[in-house]
Coordinates of C-alpha atoms in Angstrom, one line a residue:
M186 CA 95.3 -40.1 45.9
A187 CA 97.0 -40.0 42.7
E188 CA 96.3 -36.6 40.4
S189 CA 93.6 -36.4 37.4
N190 CA 92.4 -34.2 35.4
S191 CA 89.0 -36.3 34.0
V192 CA 86.1 -33.6 32.6
F193 CA 82.9 -34.6 33.2
I194 CA 80.9 -32.5 30.2
S195 CA 77.2 -31.3 31.0
Y196 CA 75.3 -30.3 27.8
R197 CA 72.1 -29.7 26.4
R198 CA 71.8 -32.1 23.6
D199 CA 68.8 -30.2 20.9
A200 CA 71.5 -27.1 21.7
S201 CA 74.9 -28.1 21.8
A202 CA 75.2 -31.2 20.2
Y203 CA 77.9 -30.9 18.5
L204 CA 79.5 -28.8 20.4
A205 CA 80.3 -31.2 23.6
L206 CA 81.5 -33.6 20.7
A207 CA 84.1 -31.6 19.8
V208 CA 85.2 -30.8 23.2
Y209 CA 85.1 -34.1 24.0
Q210 CA 87.7 -35.0 20.9
D211 CA 89.3 -32.1 21.6
L212 CA 90.1 -33.8 25.2
R213 CA 90.9 -37.4 23.9
A214 CA 93.1 -36.0 22.0
F215 CA 95.1 -34.5 24.4
S216 CA 95.1 -37.1 26.5
I217 CA 92.3 -35.4 29.4
D218 CA 89.7 -38.9 29.8
S219 CA 86.7 -37.4 29.2
F220 CA 83.0 -38.6 29.7
Y221 CA 79.5 -36.8 28.5
D222 CA 76.3 -39.4 27.6
I223 CA 76.2 -39.3 24.3
E224 CA 71.7 -39.6 24.8
S225 CA 69.5 -38.5 25.6
I226 CA 68.6 -38.6 29.4
D227 CA 63.8 -37.2 30.2
S228 CA 63.8 -35.7 33.3
G229 CA 62.4 -38.2 35.5
T230 CA 64.2 -40.8 33.7
F231 CA 67.3 -39.5 35.3
D232 CA 69.8 -42.0 34.4
T233 CA 72.3 -42.6 38.3
I234 CA 75.2 -43.6 35.8
I235 CA 75.5 -40.3 34.4
L236 CA 75.5 -38.8 38.9
N237 CA 78.4 -41.2 39.8
Q238 CA 80.2 -40.2 36.2
I239 CA 80.2 -36.8 37.7
A240 CA 81.5 -38.5 41.1
A241 CA 84.2 -40.1 39.2
H242 CA 85.1 -37.0 37.5
P243 CA 87.4 -33.9 39.3
Y244 CA 86.4 -30.8 36.8
F245 CA 82.5 -30.8 36.0
L246 CA 82.8 -28.5 32.3
P247 CA 79.2 -27.4 31.2
I248 CA 79.1 -26.7 28.7
L249 CA 76.8 -22.9 27.5
T250 CA 74.7 -21.5 24.6
P251 CA 72.2 -20.4 24.1
G252 CA 68.8 -22.4 24.9
T253 CA 71.3 -24.8 26.8
L254 CA 69.9 -22.4 30.9
D255 CA 65.8 -22.1 29.6
R256 CA 64.6 -25.5 31.4
C257 CA 66.6 -25.7 34.3
A258 CA 64.2 -23.4 35.5
N259 CA 62.2 -26.7 35.6
A260 CA 62.4 -28.9 38.5
G261 CA 63.1 -32.4 37.5
D262 CA 65.5 -30.8 34.0
W263 CA 68.6 -32.9 33.7
V264 CA 71.3 -30.7 33.2
L265 CA 69.6 -28.6 36.0
R266 CA 70.7 -32.3 38.1
E267 CA 73.4 -33.0 36.5
M268 CA 75.1 -29.3 37.6
E269 CA 73.8 -29.3 41.5
H270 CA 75.3 -32.5 41.1
A271 CA 78.2 -31.1 40.2
M272 CA 77.8 -28.4 43.3
N273 CA 77.3 -31.2 46.1
L274 CA 80.3 -32.6 44.9
N275 CA 82.6 -29.8 45.3
R276 CA 84.2 -30.9 41.9
V277 CA 86.1 -28.4 39.7
F278 CA 84.0 -26.0 37.3
V279 CA 85.1 -25.4 33.8
P280 CA 82.5 -23.6 32.4
V281 CA 82.4 -23.1 28.6
F282 CA 80.1 -20.7 26.8
T283 CA 79.9 -19.3 23.8
P284 CA 79.5 -16.2 22.0
E285 CA 75.4 -15.5 22.0
F286 CA 75.2 -17.2 25.1
N287 CA 73.5 -14.4 27.5
R288 CA 75.1 -15.0 30.8
A289 CA 72.1 -13.7 32.6
D290 CA 70.4 -16.9 31.8
I291 CA 72.8 -17.7 35.1
D292 CA 71.0 -15.5 37.4
R293 CA 67.5 -16.0 35.3
Y294 CA 67.4 -19.1 35.3
L295 CA 69.8 -21.2 38.0
P296 CA 68.9 -21.5 41.4
A297 CA 70.0 -19.2 43.2
A298 CA 72.4 -21.3 44.9
L299 CA 74.0 -22.6 41.8
A300 CA 74.3 -19.5 39.8
D301 CA 77.1 -17.8 42.6
Y302 CA 78.8 -21.4 42.3
L303 CA 79.2 -21.2 38.5
K304 CA 79.6 -17.6 38.9
R305 CA 82.4 -18.1 41.5
H306 CA 84.3 -20.6 38.8
N307 CA 86.3 -18.6 35.6
M308 CA 84.0 -18.9 32.5
M309 CA 85.8 -19.4 29.3
E310 CA 84.2 -18.4 26.1
V311 CA 85.6 -20.7 23.0
P312 CA 84.2 -19.9 20.3
P313 CA 83.3 -22.2 17.7
R314 CA 85.2 -20.6 15.3
F315 CA 88.8 -19.9 17.1
F316 CA 88.0 -23.7 18.8
K317 CA 91.3 -25.4 19.1
Y318 CA 92.8 -21.8 19.9
A319 CA 90.1 -21.8 22.6
M320 CA 90.2 -25.7 23.2
Q321 CA 94.4 -24.5 24.3
D322 CA 93.9 -22.1 26.5
V323 CA 91.1 -24.4 28.1
R324 CA 92.6 -27.4 28.6
E325 CA 96.2 -26.0 29.7
R326 CA 94.7 -23.3 31.9
F327 CA 92.3 -24.3 33.4
L328 CA 92.6 -29.1 33.5
K329 CA 96.0 -29.3 35.9
P330 CA 95.9 -32.3 37.6
T331 CA 94.6 -31.7 41.0
T332 CA 94.1 -34.2 44.3
L333 CA 90.4 -33.4 44.8
G334 CA 89.0 -36.6 46.0
T335 CA 86.7 -38.4 43.7
T336 CA 84.8 -41.9 43.4
P337 CA 85.6 -44.9 40.9
T338 CA 83.1 -46.3 39.1
P339 CA 80.9 -48.4 40.6
R340 CA 81.3 -52.3 38.8
T341 CA 78.0 -52.7 37.9
D342 CA 77.9 -49.8 36.3
A343 CA 81.4 -50.4 34.2
A344 CA 79.7 -52.4 32.2
A345 CA 76.9 -49.3 30.6
V346 CA 80.0 -46.4 30.7
A347 CA 82.6 -48.6 28.1
R348 CA 78.6 -49.0 25.8
K349 CA 79.1 -45.4 26.6
L350 CA 82.3 -44.5 25.7
D351 CA 82.6 -46.8 22.8
A352 CA 79.3 -45.2 21.4
L353 CA 81.9 -41.8 22.2
T354 CA 84.5 -42.8 20.8
A355 CA 82.9 -44.4 17.1
Q356 CA 81.3 -40.8 16.4
P357 CA 83.2 -39.1 13.5
Q358 CA 85.1 -36.6 14.4
V359 CA 83.3 -33.1 14.3
T360 CA 84.3 -31.0 11.3
E361 CA 85.0 -27.7 10.8
K362 CA 82.1 -26.5 8.8
Q363 CA 79.3 -28.8 11.5
L364 CA 81.0 -26.1 14.0
T365 CA 80.0 -23.1 11.7
A366 CA 77.0 -24.9 11.4
S367 CA 76.6 -24.5 15.4
E368 CA 77.2 -20.9 15.0
Y369 CA 74.7 -19.8 13.3
F370 CA 72.5 -22.8 14.5
E371 CA 73.2 -20.5 18.3
R372 CA 72.9 -17.3 16.3
A373 CA 69.4 -18.6 15.0
L374 CA 68.1 -19.3 18.1
A375 CA 69.4 -16.5 20.2
A376 CA 67.6 -14.1 17.7
Q377 CA 64.3 -16.7 17.7
N378 CA 64.2 -16.3 21.4
S379 CA 64.4 -12.1 20.9
G380 CA 61.1 -12.6 18.9
N381 CA 63.5 -11.8 15.4
L382 CA 62.1 -14.9 13.1
A383 CA 63.1 -13.7 10.0
S384 CA 66.8 -13.5 11.3
A385 CA 66.0 -17.1 13.1
I386 CA 65.2 -18.0 9.9
T387 CA 67.5 -16.9 7.6
D388 CA 69.9 -18.6 10.1
Y389 CA 68.6 -22.0 10.5
T390 CA 69.2 -22.1 6.5
E391 CA 72.3 -21.3 7.0
A392 CA 73.4 -23.9 9.4
I393 CA 71.2 -26.3 7.1
R394 CA 73.2 -25.8 3.9
L395 CA 76.3 -25.8 5.7
N396 CA 75.5 -29.0 7.8
P397 CA 72.5 -31.2 5.7
K398 CA 72.0 -34.1 8.9
Y399 CA 71.3 -31.6 11.9
A400 CA 68.3 -32.2 12.5
I401 CA 67.8 -30.0 15.0
A402 CA 67.6 -27.0 12.9
Y403 CA 65.2 -28.5 10.8
S404 CA 63.1 -28.9 14.0
N405 CA 64.1 -25.4 15.4
R406 CA 63.6 -24.2 12.1
G407 CA 59.7 -25.4 11.6
V408 CA 59.4 -24.2 15.3
A409 CA 60.7 -20.3 13.3
R410 CA 58.4 -21.4 10.4
K411 CA 54.9 -21.9 12.3
A412 CA 55.6 -18.8 14.3
N413 CA 56.1 -17.1 11.3
G414 CA 52.8 -18.4 9.6
D415 CA 54.3 -21.3 7.7
L416 CA 52.5 -23.9 9.0
N417 CA 53.0 -26.4 5.8
G418 CA 57.2 -24.7 6.6
A419 CA 57.2 -26.1 9.3
I420 CA 55.6 -29.1 8.8
A421 CA 57.8 -30.1 6.3
D422 CA 60.9 -29.1 8.1
Y423 CA 59.7 -31.0 11.4
T424 CA 59.3 -34.6 9.0
K425 CA 62.8 -34.4 7.1
G426 CA 64.1 -33.7 11.0
I427 CA 62.1 -36.7 12.6
R428 CA 63.6 -38.3 9.2
L429 CA 67.3 -37.4 10.7
D430 CA 67.1 -38.3 13.8
P431 CA 64.2 -40.5 14.3
N432 CA 64.5 -40.2 17.7
P433 CA 63.8 -37.2 20.0
L434 CA 59.9 -35.8 21.1
F435 CA 60.6 -32.4 21.0
P436 CA 59.7 -32.2 17.1
Y437 CA 57.4 -35.4 17.1
L438 CA 55.2 -33.3 19.5
S439 CA 55.7 -30.0 16.9
R440 CA 54.7 -32.1 14.2
G441 CA 51.5 -32.7 16.1
I442 CA 50.1 -29.0 17.2
A443 CA 51.4 -28.3 13.4
R444 CA 49.0 -31.2 11.5
H445 CA 45.9 -30.6 14.4
E446 CA 46.1 -26.4 13.5
N447 CA 46.7 -27.8 9.6
G448 CA 42.3 -29.8 9.4
D449 CA 45.2 -33.5 9.9
F450 CA 44.0 -34.3 12.8
L451 CA 44.9 -38.6 12.2
G452 CA 48.4 -37.5 11.9
A453 CA 48.1 -35.6 14.3
I454 CA 47.2 -38.3 16.4
A455 CA 50.2 -40.4 14.8
D456 CA 53.0 -38.0 15.9
F457 CA 51.2 -37.8 20.0
T458 CA 51.4 -41.6 20.2
Q459 CA 54.9 -41.5 18.5
A460 CA 55.8 -39.2 21.0
I461 CA 53.6 -41.1 24.3
Q462 CA 56.1 -43.6 23.0
L463 CA 58.8 -41.4 24.0
D464 CA 57.8 -40.4 26.9
P465 CA 55.0 -42.2 28.7
L466 CA 55.2 -40.2 31.6
D467 CA 54.6 -36.5 30.4
A468 CA 51.1 -35.9 30.7
M469 CA 50.7 -33.4 28.3
L470 CA 51.1 -35.5 25.9
F471 CA 47.9 -37.8 25.9
F472 CA 46.5 -34.5 26.4
S473 CA 47.4 -33.0 23.3
R474 CA 46.4 -37.1 22.1
G475 CA 43.4 -36.4 24.1
V476 CA 42.3 -32.7 21.6
A477 CA 43.3 -34.2 18.8
R478 CA 40.8 -37.6 18.7
W479 CA 38.2 -35.5 21.0
S480 CA 38.7 -33.3 17.5
D481 CA 38.3 -36.0 14.8
G482 CA 35.0 -37.6 17.1
D483 CA 36.9 -40.0 18.6
L484 CA 35.0 -39.3 22.4
P485 CA 35.7 -42.8 23.6
N486 CA 39.2 -42.2 22.2
A487 CA 39.1 -38.5 24.2
I488 CA 37.6 -38.8 26.7
T489 CA 40.7 -42.1 27.7
D490 CA 43.1 -40.2 27.0
Y491 CA 41.9 -37.4 29.0
T492 CA 41.6 -39.7 32.2
E493 CA 45.1 -40.7 31.9
A494 CA 46.7 -37.4 31.9
I495 CA 44.5 -36.3 34.2
R496 CA 45.8 -39.3 37.1
L497 CA 49.4 -38.6 35.0
D498 CA 48.5 -34.9 36.8
P499 CA 45.7 -34.3 38.6
T500 CA 46.1 -30.0 39.1
D501 CA 45.9 -29.6 35.9
A502 CA 42.8 -27.9 35.8
D503 CA 42.2 -27.4 31.2
F504 CA 42.4 -32.3 31.7
H505 CA 39.2 -32.1 33.2
H506 CA 37.5 -29.2 31.3
S507 CA 38.5 -30.4 29.0
R508 CA 37.5 -34.4 29.7
G509 CA 34.1 -33.0 31.3
I510 CA 33.6 -31.6 27.3
A511 CA 33.4 -34.2 25.8
R512 CA 31.2 -36.3 28.5
F513 CA 29.1 -33.9 28.3
E514 CA 28.9 -34.6 24.5
K515 CA 28.7 -38.1 25.3
G516 CA 26.1 -37.4 26.7
D517 CA 27.3 -38.0 30.7
Q518 CA 26.4 -35.0 32.1
A519 CA 26.5 -36.5 35.1
G520 CA 30.7 -36.9 35.0
A521 CA 31.1 -33.5 32.8
L522 CA 29.8 -31.7 35.5
A523 CA 31.9 -33.5 38.3
D524 CA 34.8 -32.8 36.2
Y525 CA 33.5 -28.2 35.4
T526 CA 33.0 -28.5 39.0
E527 CA 37.0 -30.1 39.6
A528 CA 38.7 -28.0 36.9
I529 CA 36.4 -24.5 38.1
R530 CA 38.1 -25.5 41.8
L531 CA 42.3 -25.8 41.2
S532 CA 41.9 -23.1 38.7
P533 CA 38.4 -20.5 39.9
K534 CA 39.4 -17.7 37.6
V535 CA 38.9 -19.5 33.8
A536 CA 34.7 -17.7 33.0
E537 CA 35.0 -20.2 30.0
T538 CA 34.2 -22.9 32.6
Y539 CA 31.9 -21.7 34.5
K540 CA 29.7 -20.4 31.3
D541 CA 30.6 -24.8 30.5
R542 CA 29.0 -25.6 33.8
G543 CA 26.5 -22.9 33.4
F544 CA 25.3 -25.3 29.9
A545 CA 25.0 -28.2 31.5
R546 CA 23.6 -27.3 34.9
G547 CA 20.5 -25.7 32.6
M548 CA 20.4 -29.5 29.8
N549 CA 19.9 -30.8 33.1
G550 CA 17.2 -28.0 34.4
D551 CA 18.7 -26.6 37.1
M552 CA 18.5 -23.3 36.0
S553 CA 19.2 -21.9 39.3
G554 CA 22.6 -22.7 38.9
A555 CA 22.8 -22.3 35.6
I556 CA 22.8 -18.1 36.2
T557 CA 24.3 -19.5 38.5
D558 CA 26.7 -20.0 36.5
Y559 CA 27.1 -17.9 33.7
T560 CA 27.1 -14.7 36.1
E561 CA 30.0 -15.5 37.8
A562 CA 31.0 -16.2 34.0
I563 CA 29.9 -12.7 33.6
R564 CA 31.8 -11.5 36.2
L565 CA 35.4 -12.7 35.3
D566 CA 34.9 -11.9 31.5
P567 CA 32.7 -8.5 30.5
T568 CA 33.0 -8.1 27.6
D569 CA 31.9 -12.0 25.7
A570 CA 28.3 -11.6 24.6
D571 CA 27.9 -16.1 24.6
F572 CA 27.5 -14.9 28.0
Y573 CA 25.6 -12.3 28.4
Y574 CA 23.6 -14.5 26.5
F575 CA 23.6 -18.1 27.8
R576 CA 21.8 -16.2 30.7
G577 CA 19.4 -14.5 28.8
D578 CA 17.6 -18.0 27.3
A579 CA 18.1 -19.5 30.8
R580 CA 16.1 -16.4 32.7
A581 CA 13.4 -16.7 29.6
V582 CA 13.0 -20.5 30.7
N583 CA 12.8 -19.1 34.3
G584 CA 10.0 -16.9 33.0
N585 CA 12.1 -14.0 34.2
T586 CA 11.4 -11.5 31.2
E587 CA 12.2 -8.6 31.6
S588 CA 15.6 -9.9 33.1
A589 CA 16.1 -12.6 30.2
I590 CA 15.4 -9.5 27.4
A591 CA 18.1 -7.2 30.1
N592 CA 21.1 -10.1 29.1
Y593 CA 19.1 -9.8 24.9
R594 CA 20.5 -6.5 24.3
K595 CA 23.6 -7.2 25.8
V596 CA 24.7 -9.2 23.5
L597 CA 23.5 -7.2 20.8
E598 CA 25.8 -4.4 22.1
L599 CA 28.0 -6.1 22.2
S600 CA 27.9 -8.2 19.1
P601 CA 25.4 -6.7 17.0
S602 CA 26.3 -10.0 14.1
H603 CA 25.7 -12.3 16.6
P604 CA 24.5 -15.9 15.2
Q605 CA 21.8 -15.9 17.1
A606 CA 21.6 -11.5 16.6
A607 CA 17.3 -12.5 15.0
A608 CA 15.7 -14.4 17.3
I609 CA 17.4 -12.1 20.1
R610 CA 15.4 -9.2 18.5
D611 CA 11.8 -10.8 17.6
Y612 CA 12.2 -12.0 21.2
I613 CA 12.1 -8.6 22.4
K614 CA 10.0 -7.8 19.7
K615 CA 7.4 -10.3 20.9
W616 CA 7.8 -9.4 24.2
G617 CA 9.9 -6.1 24.9
G618 CA 6.8 -4.2 23.7

């Protein structure tokens, strides 16, 4: 069996794209056969060509930076699938990590068996500023030719693999400035993850100064700015990130959320629509567009989006609850009641859902059912004045004046400036003696 030291590079595109390309270019410069996928792969659309390439290379080199492993806690994550597949094939792991990587992430986000397998291999630190020297160590110490069994690339994959390699070859050489920018990017991401937004924004800004085409740095700075209260700055950053790279879903989703919060419902709808085109199997995208359409007063299309979200994920109580609200506003009380009931079945400890079902029941003439729901809402959250107000109304309609007054008094106790405070006081004065 012929010896080989060929390498499959595993990385998180939005965390270490420049570093991954630099590693690939370094290995190829020293005639080490290497492969990684420069394209973005979303969970649920994983390319079996990638799995076959892991089988075709004896060495598996995961690049570990801040943000690489976080999403491995989600079943189906593509970085997780790459690593698990490599482990199952007994590939030789050569993990490289950057100074900002937190080793605790290995146990925090990876399944126990994979975490143990990864930690059994020697890990090599590759600081961007000392990249050439660190990579020399990686090549000379860890990537020695081995006879570990591999599976040749299937003929059916050959053309696609060649296209991917051509795309990699066409990439410009990663510059020292770009690597330094990636170091600031990682520092920013680590600061952002720890809640230090000011430091994160500063470091993202420096990364952008060094590499003005750093699309994900703009998008991530947008997240930090939004969390810091700068909604307009966030939208501007998302927009710049999209102009530089219109393919990732994340900036469209983020800008859509920010535009919705800023009152630009049509802009939000446009962004969620673009995100849906990039991933039409993501239930949350349809739900987000449904919320934006509901905010814009477009109830029919909001209901359509909620229905599609429910089709893709029927287990999410929020989807049913939101469709119930839209159906109720559209006059479909039976549909609303069905949605509220299903939302309660899926998540029985949400007081707001009981309140909404109680209101729908009351409007449908079922005062006893309404009172039951309001009572459960109060049990779950006894601090919300509205729950007492609605139960007071229902009991008043039911002719239970004494109980209605008790509920209204509780409303005034919890919220003296309640919007209905004047009417409540008039009722108490008239019927309370």
